[in-house]
């Protein structure tokens, strides 16, 4: 599997593109497909607030819209004003989007600027909803 450090680096680069003038909280994500391609995403906010899209969903929707449906891992980083000083754990809505396309062993890689943490999707969204 691609080195998680490379994926984290791509998430940090994506975070720089964050459009977040309302919260000033910048988030970046890098999603690795089983074919080896990386799709990045940032959070994109809106003056009307609720249309805001998280970095993770931006990455997923970019990938799925390009024909990808199989994924291995996602790296997520974020912080106020882009200062990464704690883990940025995916919100519940993004976890549900992950559950749509990923198996239980899909890896969610977090980085707080110093340490790396990796969780399975099963751990972050146990007993998830499906039809
Ligand atoms: N945000 C993400 O991009 N991903 C998450 O998992 C949590 C929250 C964004 C949404 C919003 O633009 C900002 O962080 C503050 O909530």
Short mmCIF file of C-alpha atoms and ligand atoms in Angstrom, two decimals:
data_model
loop_
_atom_site.label_atom_id
_atom_site.label_comp_id
_atom_site.label_asym_id
_atom_site.label_seq_id
_atom_site.Cartn_x
_atom_site.Cartn_y
_atom_site.Cartn_z
CA UNK A 1 0.00 0.00 0.00
CA UNK A 2 1.09 3.57 -0.62
CA UNK A 3 3.05 5.00 2.27
CA UNK A 4 0.71 6.80 4.68
CA UNK A 5 3.24 9.67 4.88
CA UNK A 6 2.79 10.33 1.15
CA UNK A 7 -0.99 10.33 1.58
CA UNK A 8 -0.73 12.73 4.55
CA UNK A 9 1.51 15.06 2.50
CA UNK A 10 -1.12 15.15 -0.26
CA UNK A 11 -3.84 15.89 2.32
CA UNK A 12 -1.79 18.81 3.67
CA UNK A 13 -1.37 20.18 0.12
CA UNK A 14 -5.12 19.84 -0.48
CA UNK A 15 -5.84 21.67 2.78
CA UNK A 16 -4.10 24.76 1.36
CA UNK A 17 -6.96 24.98 -1.20
CA UNK A 18 -9.64 25.06 1.54
CA UNK A 19 -12.38 27.62 0.97
CA UNK A 20 -13.41 28.34 4.55
CA UNK A 21 -13.92 32.10 5.11
CA UNK A 22 -16.70 31.47 7.68
CA UNK A 23 -15.01 29.05 10.08
CA UNK A 24 -11.34 29.61 9.12
CA UNK A 25 -11.05 25.87 9.78
CA UNK A 26 -9.10 24.32 6.92
CA UNK A 27 -9.39 20.62 6.13
CA UNK A 28 -7.65 18.50 3.49
CA UNK A 29 -8.12 14.89 2.46
CA UNK A 30 -6.31 12.45 0.17
CA UNK A 31 -8.22 9.34 -0.90
CA UNK A 32 -6.35 6.33 -2.27
CA UNK A 33 -8.17 4.14 -4.77
CA UNK A 34 -7.44 0.42 -5.19
CA UNK A 35 -6.08 1.27 -8.65
CA UNK A 36 -3.41 3.41 -6.95
CA UNK A 37 -4.74 6.84 -7.88
CA UNK A 38 -5.06 9.57 -5.25
CA UNK A 39 -8.01 11.96 -5.21
CA UNK A 40 -7.67 15.03 -3.03
CA UNK A 41 -10.31 17.29 -1.52
CA UNK A 42 -10.72 20.34 0.68
CA UNK A 43 -13.67 21.74 2.60
CA UNK A 44 -15.76 24.24 0.62
CA UNK A 45 -17.97 26.54 2.68
CA UNK A 46 -20.94 28.68 1.73
CA UNK A 47 -22.49 31.93 2.97
CA UNK A 48 -25.69 29.95 3.51
CA UNK A 49 -23.66 27.50 5.72
CA UNK A 50 -25.55 24.25 5.09
CA UNK A 51 -24.29 23.75 1.49
CA UNK A 52 -20.78 23.41 2.96
CA UNK A 53 -19.00 20.26 1.81
CA UNK A 54 -16.34 18.58 3.94
CA UNK A 55 -12.91 17.76 2.52
CA UNK A 56 -13.55 14.01 2.72
CA UNK A 57 -16.76 14.18 0.70
CA UNK A 58 -15.13 16.47 -1.86
CA UNK A 59 -12.46 13.78 -2.37
CA UNK A 60 -15.02 10.94 -2.56
CA UNK A 61 -17.30 12.77 -4.98
CA UNK A 62 -14.39 13.72 -7.22
CA UNK A 63 -13.26 10.08 -7.31
CA UNK A 64 -16.70 8.51 -7.83
CA UNK A 65 -17.49 11.04 -10.57
CA UNK A 66 -14.30 9.86 -12.33
CA UNK A 67 -15.47 6.24 -12.22
CA UNK A 68 -13.67 5.01 -9.08
CA UNK A 69 -15.62 2.87 -6.65
CA UNK A 70 -12.98 0.89 -4.75
CA UNK A 71 -10.87 2.52 -2.11
CA UNK A 72 -8.10 1.56 0.31
CA UNK A 73 -7.51 4.53 2.61
CA UNK A 74 -8.04 8.23 3.23
CA UNK A 75 -5.75 10.69 5.02
CA UNK A 76 -7.40 13.67 6.72
CA UNK A 77 -5.75 16.72 8.27
CA UNK A 78 -7.08 20.05 9.43
CA UNK A 79 -6.99 22.89 11.87
CA UNK A 80 -7.94 26.48 12.58
CA UNK A 81 -6.20 28.75 10.06
CA UNK A 82 -4.55 25.64 8.64
CA UNK A 83 -2.48 25.02 11.75
CA UNK A 84 -2.40 21.28 12.28
CA UNK A 85 -2.12 20.67 16.01
CA UNK A 86 -4.72 17.97 16.69
CA UNK A 87 -6.31 15.04 14.86
CA UNK A 88 -9.16 16.01 12.51
CA UNK A 89 -11.53 13.07 12.74
CA UNK A 90 -14.18 12.74 10.00
CA UNK A 91 -17.71 13.91 10.79
CA UNK A 92 -20.62 11.48 10.90
CA UNK A 93 -21.94 12.43 7.46
CA UNK A 94 -18.55 11.74 5.87
CA UNK A 95 -18.31 8.40 7.69
CA UNK A 96 -21.66 7.43 6.20
CA UNK A 97 -20.42 8.37 2.70
CA UNK A 98 -17.34 6.21 3.32
CA UNK A 99 -19.62 3.32 4.33
CA UNK A 100 -21.41 3.59 0.97
CA UNK A 101 -18.26 2.77 -0.98
CA UNK A 102 -15.83 1.12 1.42
CA UNK A 103 -15.48 -2.12 3.34
CA UNK A 104 -14.94 -2.43 7.08
CA UNK A 105 -11.15 -2.56 6.67
CA UNK A 106 -10.95 0.81 4.86
CA UNK A 107 -8.30 2.85 6.70
CA UNK A 108 -8.74 6.40 7.99
CA UNK A 109 -5.34 7.98 8.60
CA UNK A 110 -5.11 11.04 10.85
CA UNK A 111 -2.13 13.27 11.61
CA UNK A 112 -1.83 15.93 14.31
CA UNK A 113 1.40 17.43 13.00
CA UNK A 114 3.46 14.99 15.03
CA UNK A 115 1.77 11.63 15.40
CA UNK A 116 -0.15 9.44 12.98
CA UNK A 117 -3.25 7.47 13.96
CA UNK A 118 -4.98 4.91 11.76
CA UNK A 119 -8.50 3.62 12.31
CA UNK A 120 -10.64 1.18 10.35
CA UNK A 121 -14.01 2.37 9.10
CA UNK A 122 -15.57 -0.39 11.20
CA UNK A 123 -14.12 1.25 14.30
CA UNK A 124 -15.30 4.78 13.43
CA UNK A 125 -18.76 3.74 12.23
CA UNK A 126 -19.82 0.47 13.87
CA UNK A 127 -23.13 -1.15 12.97
CA UNK A 128 -23.64 1.33 10.15
CA UNK A 129 -26.85 1.73 8.21
CA UNK A 130 -27.29 0.01 4.88
CA UNK A 131 -30.35 -1.03 2.90
N1 LIG B 1 -15.02 19.77 8.07
C1 LIG B 1 -14.45 18.92 7.16
O1 LIG B 1 -14.05 19.33 6.07
N2 LIG B 1 -14.36 17.60 7.51
C2 LIG B 1 -14.79 17.07 8.68
O2 LIG B 1 -14.77 15.87 8.85
C3 LIG B 1 -15.26 17.95 9.74
C4 LIG B 1 -15.54 19.36 9.35
C5 LIG B 1 -15.13 21.20 7.72
C6 LIG B 1 -16.53 21.70 7.50
C7 LIG B 1 -16.38 23.17 7.78
O3 LIG B 1 -15.98 23.83 6.60
C8 LIG B 1 -15.25 23.26 8.78
O4 LIG B 1 -14.61 21.99 8.76
C9 LIG B 1 -15.70 23.58 10.19
O5 LIG B 1 -16.69 22.73 10.60
#
